[in-house]
Coordinates of C-alpha atoms in Angstrom, one line a residue:
X1 CA -65.1 15.6 45.3
X2 CA -62.7 12.4 44.2
X3 CA -63.2 13.2 40.5
X4 CA -62.3 16.6 40.9
X5 CA -59.1 16.3 43.0
X6 CA -58.1 13.9 40.4
X7 CA -58.6 16.8 37.5
X8 CA -56.6 19.0 39.8
X9 CA -53.9 16.9 40.5
X10 CA -53.6 15.9 36.5
X11 CA -53.7 19.7 35.9
X12 CA -50.8 20.2 38.5
X13 CA -49.1 17.3 37.3
X14 CA -49.0 18.3 33.5
X15 CA -47.4 21.3 34.2
X16 CA -45.5 20.8 36.9
X17 CA -42.9 18.0 34.5
X18 CA -41.7 20.5 32.4
X19 CA -42.8 21.1 28.3
X20 CA -40.1 19.8 27.0
X21 CA -40.6 20.0 23.3
X22 CA -38.1 17.0 22.0
X23 CA -39.2 13.5 21.8
X24 CA -36.3 11.8 22.9
X25 CA -34.1 12.7 26.2
X26 CA -31.6 15.5 25.3
X27 CA -27.6 13.5 26.2
X28 CA -27.7 15.7 29.4
X29 CA -29.7 17.2 32.3
X30 CA -28.3 20.1 33.5
X31 CA -31.0 20.5 36.1
X32 CA -30.1 17.0 37.7
X33 CA -26.8 16.4 36.7
X34 CA -27.9 13.0 35.0
X35 CA -26.2 12.1 31.7
X36 CA -29.3 10.2 29.8
X37 CA -28.6 8.7 26.3
X38 CA -30.4 9.1 23.2
X39 CA -33.0 6.5 21.8
X40 CA -30.0 6.1 18.9
X41 CA -27.1 5.4 21.4
X42 CA -29.3 3.3 23.7
X43 CA -28.1 -0.6 24.1
X44 CA -31.3 -3.1 23.3
X45 CA -31.4 -4.4 26.5
X46 CA -31.7 -1.0 27.9
X47 CA -34.1 0.0 25.8
X48 CA -36.1 -3.5 26.8
X49 CA -35.7 -2.6 30.4
X50 CA -37.0 1.1 29.4
X51 CA -39.8 -0.6 27.9
X52 CA -40.9 -2.6 30.7
X53 CA -40.4 0.1 33.2
X54 CA -43.0 2.1 31.5
X55 CA -45.2 -1.0 31.1
X56 CA -45.2 -1.8 34.9
X57 CA -45.7 2.1 35.5
X58 CA -49.2 1.8 33.1
X59 CA -50.2 -1.3 35.2
X60 CA -49.7 0.2 38.0
X61 CA -51.9 3.6 37.5
X62 CA -54.9 1.4 35.7
X63 CA -56.3 4.2 34.1
X64 CA -53.7 6.8 32.0
X65 CA -54.7 9.1 29.8
X66 CA -53.6 10.0 26.4
X67 CA -53.5 13.2 24.1
X68 CA -54.1 13.6 20.5
X69 CA -54.7 16.9 18.3
X70 CA -57.1 17.2 15.7
X71 CA -55.7 20.3 13.8
X72 CA -54.7 22.9 16.8
X73 CA -57.7 21.4 19.4
X74 CA -56.1 19.0 21.7
X75 CA -58.1 16.1 23.0
X76 CA -57.6 13.7 26.0
X77 CA -58.5 10.8 27.0
X78 CA -58.5 7.4 29.4
X79 CA -57.3 4.4 28.2
X80 CA -56.6 1.6 30.3
X81 CA -55.0 -1.2 28.4
X82 CA -51.5 -1.6 26.7
X83 CA -49.3 -4.4 26.3
X84 CA -46.0 -5.5 24.9
X85 CA -45.8 -7.9 22.7
X86 CA -43.2 -9.0 20.2
X87 CA -40.6 -6.3 21.9
X88 CA -43.3 -3.6 20.9
X89 CA -45.3 -1.3 23.6
X90 CA -48.9 -1.4 22.4
X91 CA -52.2 0.1 23.0
X92 CA -55.4 -0.2 21.2
X93 CA -58.8 1.5 20.3
X94 CA -61.5 1.3 17.8
X95 CA -61.2 2.5 13.8
X96 CA -64.4 3.6 14.4
X97 CA -63.4 6.6 17.0
X98 CA -62.7 9.7 16.5
X99 CA -59.0 9.3 18.6
X100 CA -58.4 6.6 15.9
X101 CA -58.8 9.2 13.3
X102 CA -56.7 11.9 15.2
X103 CA -54.0 9.0 15.3
X104 CA -54.1 8.2 11.9
X105 CA -53.4 12.1 11.0
X106 CA -50.9 12.3 12.9
X107 CA -49.3 9.7 15.4
X108 CA -47.6 12.0 17.7
X109 CA -49.3 11.4 21.2
X110 CA -48.6 12.2 25.2
X111 CA -49.6 9.9 27.8
X112 CA -50.1 10.8 31.5
X113 CA -50.7 8.2 34.1
X114 CA -50.9 9.1 37.5
X115 CA -49.9 6.8 40.6
X116 CA -53.1 6.5 42.9
X117 CA -51.1 8.7 45.7
X118 CA -51.4 11.5 43.6
X119 CA -48.1 12.7 43.6
X120 CA -46.3 11.1 41.2
X121 CA -46.6 10.5 37.8
X122 CA -45.4 9.6 34.3
X123 CA -45.3 11.5 30.7
X124 CA -44.6 9.2 27.9
X125 CA -44.5 11.1 24.3
X126 CA -43.6 9.4 20.9
X127 CA -45.2 8.6 18.2
X128 CA -48.1 5.4 17.2
X129 CA -47.7 3.1 14.7
X130 CA -50.7 1.3 13.3
X131 CA -50.1 -2.8 13.4
X132 CA -52.5 -4.6 10.9
X133 CA -51.0 -8.4 12.2
X134 CA -53.8 -10.5 13.4
X135 CA -51.4 -13.1 15.7
X136 CA -50.7 -8.9 17.6
X137 CA -54.2 -8.2 17.8
X138 CA -55.3 -12.0 19.2
X139 CA -52.6 -12.3 21.6
X140 CA -53.8 -8.6 22.7
X141 CA -57.2 -9.8 23.2
X142 CA -56.0 -13.5 25.0
X143 CA -54.0 -10.8 27.8
X144 CA -57.4 -8.8 28.0
X145 CA -60.4 -11.0 27.8
X146 CA -62.9 -8.1 28.7
X147 CA -62.2 -6.4 25.6
X148 CA -63.3 -9.5 23.8
X149 CA -67.1 -8.4 23.9
X150 CA -65.8 -5.5 22.2
X151 CA -63.4 -6.2 19.3
X152 CA -62.7 -9.1 17.7
X153 CA -58.9 -9.8 16.1
X154 CA -60.5 -9.8 12.5
X155 CA -63.7 -7.3 12.8
X156 CA -61.9 -4.6 11.2
X157 CA -62.6 -2.3 14.1
X158 CA -59.6 -3.4 16.4
X159 CA -56.9 -0.7 15.8
X160 CA -53.7 -1.6 18.0
X161 CA -50.8 0.6 17.8
X162 CA -47.7 0.5 18.7
X163 CA -45.5 2.9 20.3
X164 CA -41.8 4.2 18.8
X165 CA -39.7 7.1 19.7
X166 CA -40.4 7.0 23.2
X167 CA -39.5 9.3 25.6
X168 CA -40.6 8.9 29.3
X169 CA -40.5 11.4 31.9
X170 CA -41.2 9.9 35.4
X171 CA -41.9 12.7 37.8
X172 CA -43.0 14.1 41.6
X173 CA -43.6 16.3 43.9
X174 CA -40.7 14.9 45.9
X175 CA -37.7 14.0 43.3
X176 CA -36.5 15.0 40.4
X177 CA -37.5 13.6 37.2
X178 CA -36.2 11.1 35.4
X179 CA -36.1 10.2 31.7
X180 CA -35.6 7.0 30.1
X181 CA -36.5 5.9 26.1
X182 CA -37.0 3.3 24.1

C-alpha cells in the first residue's frame, strides 16, 4: 500500500510542477513575480550555493528517480547517490546498464526527488557528461563505501557523470514553485 501511495504521489508531483521545456530558468517568472537569473548571468558563488542546495535536497530524499530516453520511449529508474566533487554534481551508474547506454546517446535527463512528507519535490533537468577521471571515481567511492562491493574506480564499468546546464524546480502543494540554476 505504501508503494502504491508513493507512486501516486510521484505521478501527481510530476504533473503538478508544470512542463516547462526550457533547460534554464527564464529571466522572470510571471506566475510568481520573482526575478530568476539564467545560468549565463548567475555568479559562480550563486551557482555553487544552488548546487549545494540541490545536493542537500537529494540527500534528504534518499532515493530519487531519473528519467532518460531510448528513442521516443522514456525510462525512469531509482538512484540513491550523488556527490559534489571539484565543483561538479555527480551521479554514477554502471556502463553495462541500459541507463548508461541511454545517457551516452542522449545526455538530457530529468530527476524527480520526493521528500518523505510526499508534499514537496524537486525536479532537476540538464545534461549529463561522462567523466573518466580516476581521481573523481575514487573520491566518489570513498564517500559511498557501500558501492565498493559493486564497483572499482579502474574496473572499466563504473560510469561517473556530472550535471551541466542544470535547472532545479522546487515544488510543493502549499508554496509557489521556485527555480535555481547551476
